[in-house]
Amino acid sequence: MNRRTRLLPAATALACATALLATSCSSSGSDDDHDSADDSPSTPPAATAPATPGAPGTSPATPGTPGATTAPPTTGTTPGSTAPPPAGARWQPTPGLAWQWQLGGAVDQSVDVPVYDIDGFENDASVVAALHAKGRKVICYINAGSWENFRPDANAFAKALQGSDTGWKGEKWFDIRKLDQLKPLMATRFDMCKSKGFDAIEPDTIEAYNQNSGFPLTPDDQLAYNRMLAGLAHERGLAIGLKNDLDQIPALLPDFDFAVNEECSQFDECDRVSPFIKAGKAVFHVEYKLDTDQFCAKTKSLGFSSMRKQLDLNAWRKPC
């Protein structure tokens, strides 16, 4: 699906969507990606030289070595679930790993990076297996915080769970206080990721408490929900990333294996994500509006895995 996952007010999202419709997109499958007037939602500067994946001060990341495998403590169990995996079974992404994030269109498997983040519903096990055959680790993108009317399991979510529109067409916030109802539904989605062979999960829209969700959600509601998600992933031997939710990083750092961040440079927030790096956990970061010469020096010094992406998260990328 083509979408930007950082939360926007409805009016802003509509403006972004209109801009995207007016912009033709092209993509390339290597770190030799070049900008043109058609490559980005805003007109970028001239192309930069190809970049080498990896954080400064480290060897370039190679597809065959996409991070360590560890088993941090399990954060919860689901009634009726299988026993937690043995020690050493869960992938732990380490700082500096280059990555590709593609949620729109057929996955371009030629991008030479050790980590891919792709849509869990729209890609079957054969895509994951093909990436594994090339030495990649693969993250399963799942919207865990809001209902989407186009997903195959949309009818499983009761109307009472659906709140205000998120600003994206056909999408409504979940009432994350209803853990007893949402937990088995999320468990089923995570089971899908596991059955397809994914290594990790990227749960989207998991900061509803500071949005106009239609429900009186509190920070504690969000902490409980996000920890529930982490527990479900870990029970299945899957790593899980904390998507944005900067205010709760100090509390949730022990529960999550890596971070996914959008536009921390644009909003001067990157230092707030750095606790993940200090804990030996990867930060997968993108900017949409800034060009690489405006953020790469800073984010590479922090140890982030950074790149510029188009708003619709197609195959195009411009890595640091």
Coordinates of C-alpha atoms in Angstrom, one line a residue:
M1 CA 0.0 0.0 0.0
N2 CA 1.2 3.5 -0.7
R3 CA 1.1 5.6 2.4
R4 CA 3.2 7.8 4.6
T5 CA 3.1 6.4 8.1
R6 CA 3.9 9.5 10.2
L7 CA 0.6 10.8 11.5
L8 CA -0.8 13.9 10.0
P9 CA -3.9 16.0 10.5
A10 CA -6.5 15.2 7.8
A11 CA -6.1 18.5 6.0
T12 CA -2.3 18.1 5.8
A13 CA -2.6 14.5 4.7
L14 CA -5.0 15.6 1.9
A15 CA -2.6 18.2 0.8
C16 CA 0.2 15.7 0.7
A17 CA -1.9 13.2 -1.3
T18 CA -2.8 15.9 -3.8
A19 CA 0.9 16.8 -4.2
L20 CA 1.7 13.1 -4.7
L21 CA -0.9 12.8 -7.5
A22 CA 0.8 15.7 -9.2
T23 CA 4.2 14.1 -9.0
S24 CA 5.4 11.2 -11.2
C25 CA 7.6 8.7 -9.4
S26 CA 10.6 6.6 -10.5
S27 CA 12.5 4.0 -8.6
S28 CA 15.9 2.4 -8.7
G29 CA 17.2 -0.7 -7.0
S30 CA 20.6 0.1 -5.6
D31 CA 22.5 2.5 -3.5
D32 CA 23.4 4.4 -6.7
D33 CA 19.9 6.0 -6.7
H34 CA 19.8 9.5 -8.2
D35 CA 17.4 12.4 -7.7
S36 CA 15.5 14.1 -10.4
A37 CA 12.6 16.5 -10.5
D38 CA 10.3 13.4 -10.6
D39 CA 12.0 11.4 -7.8
S40 CA 10.6 13.1 -4.8
P41 CA 7.5 15.0 -3.5
S42 CA 9.5 18.1 -3.4
T43 CA 12.1 19.1 -6.0
P44 CA 15.5 17.7 -4.8
P45 CA 19.0 19.0 -5.5
A46 CA 21.3 17.3 -7.9
A47 CA 22.2 13.6 -7.3
T48 CA 24.8 12.7 -4.8
A49 CA 27.5 10.1 -5.2
P50 CA 26.5 6.5 -4.2
A51 CA 26.7 6.0 -0.5
T52 CA 28.0 3.1 1.4
P53 CA 25.5 1.5 3.8
G54 CA 26.5 1.5 7.5
A55 CA 27.2 3.9 10.4
P56 CA 30.4 5.9 10.6
G57 CA 33.2 4.1 12.4
T58 CA 31.8 0.6 11.4
S59 CA 32.5 -1.7 8.5
P60 CA 29.9 -1.3 5.8
A61 CA 26.9 -3.5 6.4
T62 CA 26.8 -6.6 4.3
P63 CA 23.7 -8.6 3.3
G64 CA 25.0 -11.7 5.0
T65 CA 25.4 -10.1 8.4
P66 CA 22.2 -8.3 9.3
G67 CA 22.7 -8.0 13.0
A68 CA 23.0 -10.2 16.0
T69 CA 20.5 -12.8 17.2
T70 CA 19.6 -12.5 20.9
A71 CA 16.8 -13.3 23.2
P72 CA 15.9 -10.4 25.5
P73 CA 13.4 -11.2 28.2
T74 CA 9.9 -12.0 27.0
T75 CA 7.4 -9.3 27.9
G76 CA 4.2 -11.3 28.1
T77 CA 2.4 -14.5 27.1
T78 CA -0.9 -15.0 25.3
P79 CA -3.2 -17.7 26.7
G80 CA -3.1 -20.7 24.5
S81 CA 0.1 -19.6 22.7
T82 CA 3.1 -21.8 22.2
A83 CA 6.0 -21.6 24.6
P84 CA 8.5 -18.7 24.0
P85 CA 11.3 -19.6 21.7
P86 CA 14.7 -20.8 23.1
A87 CA 17.4 -18.4 23.9
G88 CA 19.2 -17.0 20.9
A89 CA 16.2 -17.4 18.6
R90 CA 15.2 -13.7 18.1
W91 CA 17.0 -11.4 15.7
Q92 CA 18.4 -8.2 17.2
P93 CA 19.1 -5.5 14.6
T94 CA 22.3 -3.7 15.5
P95 CA 23.1 0.0 14.8
G96 CA 24.4 0.9 11.3
L97 CA 22.5 -1.7 9.3
A98 CA 21.4 -0.3 5.9
W99 CA 17.8 -0.9 5.1
Q100 CA 15.1 -0.6 2.5
W101 CA 11.5 0.4 3.4
Q102 CA 9.0 -0.3 0.6
L103 CA 5.3 -0.4 1.3
G104 CA 4.1 0.5 -2.2
G105 CA 4.3 -1.7 -5.3
A106 CA 6.0 -5.0 -6.0
V107 CA 9.0 -5.3 -3.8
D108 CA 12.2 -4.4 -5.7
Q109 CA 14.5 -7.2 -4.4
S110 CA 17.6 -5.9 -6.1
V111 CA 18.3 -3.3 -3.5
D112 CA 21.6 -4.4 -1.9
V113 CA 21.0 -3.9 1.8
P114 CA 20.8 -6.4 4.7
V115 CA 17.3 -5.4 6.0
Y116 CA 14.0 -5.0 4.2
D117 CA 10.8 -3.6 5.7
I118 CA 7.7 -4.6 3.6
D119 CA 3.9 -4.9 4.0
G120 CA 2.9 -8.0 5.8
F121 CA -0.4 -8.4 4.1
E122 CA 0.6 -7.6 0.6
N123 CA 3.6 -9.9 0.4
D124 CA 3.5 -13.7 0.6
A125 CA 5.9 -16.2 2.0
S126 CA 7.7 -16.5 -1.4
V127 CA 8.8 -12.9 -1.3
V128 CA 10.2 -13.3 2.2
A129 CA 11.9 -16.6 1.2
A130 CA 13.5 -15.0 -1.8
L131 CA 14.9 -12.1 0.3
H132 CA 16.2 -14.7 2.9
A133 CA 17.9 -16.5 0.1
K134 CA 19.9 -13.3 -0.6
G135 CA 20.9 -13.0 3.1
R136 CA 18.3 -10.4 4.0
K137 CA 16.4 -10.0 7.2
V138 CA 12.7 -9.0 6.6
I139 CA 10.5 -6.8 8.8
C140 CA 6.7 -7.2 8.6
Y141 CA 4.8 -3.9 8.4
I142 CA 1.5 -4.1 10.2
N143 CA -0.9 -1.3 11.2
A144 CA -1.4 -2.1 14.8
G145 CA -3.0 1.1 16.0
S146 CA -5.8 1.8 13.5
W147 CA -8.4 0.0 11.4
E148 CA -8.1 0.0 7.6
N149 CA -11.1 -0.9 5.6
F150 CA -9.2 -2.5 2.8
R151 CA -7.4 -5.2 4.9
P152 CA -8.7 -8.8 4.5
D153 CA -9.5 -9.0 8.2
A154 CA -11.3 -5.6 8.4
N155 CA -14.6 -7.2 9.3
A156 CA -13.1 -8.9 12.4
F157 CA -12.8 -5.5 14.2
A158 CA -16.0 -4.4 15.9
K159 CA -17.4 -0.9 15.1
A160 CA -17.0 -0.1 18.8
L161 CA -13.2 -0.4 18.4
Q162 CA -13.1 2.2 15.6
G163 CA -12.8 5.9 16.5
S164 CA -12.0 9.0 14.6
D165 CA -10.5 9.1 11.1
T166 CA -6.7 9.1 11.2
G167 CA -6.4 11.4 8.2
W168 CA -5.8 8.5 5.8
K169 CA -8.7 7.3 3.6
G170 CA -10.6 4.3 5.1
E171 CA -8.6 4.4 8.4
K172 CA -9.8 4.9 11.9
W173 CA -8.1 4.9 15.3
F174 CA -8.5 1.8 17.5
D175 CA -9.7 2.1 21.1
I176 CA -6.5 0.7 22.5
R177 CA -8.0 0.4 25.9
K178 CA -9.9 -2.7 24.8
L179 CA -6.9 -5.0 25.2
D180 CA -9.1 -8.1 25.6
Q181 CA -10.6 -7.5 22.1
L182 CA -7.5 -6.3 20.3
K183 CA -5.0 -8.7 21.7
P184 CA -6.3 -11.8 19.9
L185 CA -6.8 -9.9 16.6
M186 CA -3.2 -8.6 16.8
A187 CA -2.0 -12.1 17.7
T188 CA -3.6 -13.4 14.5
R189 CA -1.8 -10.8 12.5
F190 CA 1.5 -11.5 14.1
D191 CA 0.9 -15.2 13.5
M192 CA 0.6 -14.3 9.8
C193 CA 3.9 -12.6 9.9
K194 CA 5.5 -15.6 11.6
S195 CA 4.0 -18.1 9.2
K196 CA 5.3 -16.1 6.2
G197 CA 8.8 -16.3 7.7
F198 CA 9.3 -12.7 8.7
D199 CA 12.0 -11.9 11.2
A200 CA 10.5 -8.8 12.9
I201 CA 7.4 -6.6 13.1
E202 CA 7.0 -2.9 12.5
P203 CA 3.7 -1.9 14.2
D204 CA 2.4 1.3 12.8
T205 CA 0.2 4.1 14.5
I206 CA 1.1 3.2 18.0
E207 CA 1.0 6.7 19.5
A208 CA -2.8 7.3 19.5
Y209 CA -2.8 8.8 23.0
N210 CA -1.5 12.1 21.6
Q211 CA -3.8 12.2 18.6
N212 CA -7.5 13.1 18.1
S213 CA -8.5 9.4 18.3
G214 CA -12.1 9.9 19.4
F215 CA -11.3 8.1 22.7
P216 CA -10.0 9.6 26.0
L217 CA -6.7 7.7 25.8
T218 CA -3.9 8.3 28.3
P219 CA -0.2 7.7 28.1
D220 CA -0.6 4.7 30.3
D221 CA -3.1 3.2 27.9
Q222 CA -0.5 3.5 25.1
L223 CA 2.2 2.0 27.3
A224 CA 0.0 -1.0 28.1
Y225 CA -1.0 -1.5 24.5
N226 CA 2.6 -1.2 23.1
R227 CA 3.9 -3.6 25.7
M228 CA 1.2 -6.0 24.8
L229 CA 2.3 -5.8 21.1
A230 CA 6.0 -6.4 22.2
G231 CA 4.9 -9.4 24.2
L232 CA 3.0 -10.9 21.3
A233 CA 6.0 -10.5 19.0
H234 CA 8.5 -11.9 21.4
E235 CA 6.3 -15.0 22.1
R236 CA 6.6 -15.8 18.4
G237 CA 10.4 -15.3 18.3
L238 CA 10.0 -12.0 16.4
A239 CA 11.8 -8.8 17.0
I240 CA 9.6 -5.7 17.2
G241 CA 10.3 -2.0 16.5
L242 CA 9.0 1.1 18.2
K243 CA 7.5 3.4 15.6
N244 CA 8.0 7.0 16.4
D245 CA 6.3 7.5 19.9
L246 CA 9.3 9.6 21.1
D247 CA 7.8 10.6 24.4
Q248 CA 7.6 7.0 25.6
I249 CA 11.1 5.8 24.4
P250 CA 12.5 5.9 28.0
A251 CA 9.7 3.7 29.3
L252 CA 9.5 1.3 26.3
L253 CA 13.2 0.9 25.4
P254 CA 13.5 -2.4 27.3
D255 CA 10.5 -3.8 25.5
F256 CA 11.5 -3.1 21.9
D257 CA 14.3 -4.4 19.8
F258 CA 14.8 -1.4 17.4
A259 CA 13.3 1.9 16.4
V260 CA 11.7 3.1 13.2
N261 CA 11.6 6.9 13.0
E262 CA 10.2 9.3 10.5
E263 CA 11.6 12.9 10.1
C264 CA 13.4 13.3 13.4
S265 CA 15.8 15.7 11.5
Q266 CA 12.9 17.7 10.1
F267 CA 11.6 18.3 13.6
D268 CA 15.0 18.4 15.4
E269 CA 14.1 15.3 17.5
C270 CA 16.9 12.8 16.6
D271 CA 18.7 13.0 20.0
R272 CA 15.5 11.7 21.6
V273 CA 15.8 8.5 19.6
S274 CA 19.5 7.9 20.4
P275 CA 18.8 5.8 23.6
F276 CA 18.2 2.9 21.2
I277 CA 21.7 3.3 19.8
K278 CA 23.2 3.5 23.2
A279 CA 21.4 0.2 24.1
G280 CA 23.0 -1.5 21.0
K281 CA 19.7 -1.4 19.1
A282 CA 19.2 -0.2 15.5
V283 CA 17.4 3.0 14.6
F284 CA 15.9 2.8 11.1
H285 CA 15.3 6.4 10.0
V286 CA 13.8 8.2 7.0
E287 CA 13.4 11.8 5.9
Y288 CA 10.9 12.9 3.3
K289 CA 11.5 16.6 2.7
L290 CA 15.1 17.2 3.6
D291 CA 17.8 16.1 1.2
T292 CA 20.6 13.9 2.5
D293 CA 23.1 16.7 2.8
Q294 CA 20.8 18.3 5.3
F295 CA 20.6 15.3 7.7
C296 CA 23.1 12.5 7.0
A297 CA 26.1 14.0 8.8
K298 CA 24.1 14.3 12.0
T299 CA 22.2 11.0 11.9
K300 CA 25.3 9.0 10.8
S301 CA 27.2 10.5 13.8
L302 CA 24.4 9.2 16.0
G303 CA 24.6 5.7 14.5
F304 CA 21.3 5.8 12.7
S305 CA 20.5 3.8 9.5
S306 CA 19.2 6.8 7.5
M307 CA 17.9 7.5 4.0
R308 CA 15.6 9.8 2.1
K309 CA 12.4 8.3 0.9
Q310 CA 9.4 9.4 -1.1
L311 CA 6.2 10.0 0.8
D312 CA 4.4 6.9 -0.7
L313 CA 7.3 4.6 0.3
N314 CA 7.8 3.1 -3.1
A315 CA 11.1 1.5 -4.1
W316 CA 13.0 4.7 -4.6
R317 CA 15.6 5.5 -1.9
K318 CA 18.6 7.8 -1.4
P319 CA 20.7 6.5 1.4
C320 CA 23.2 8.3 3.5

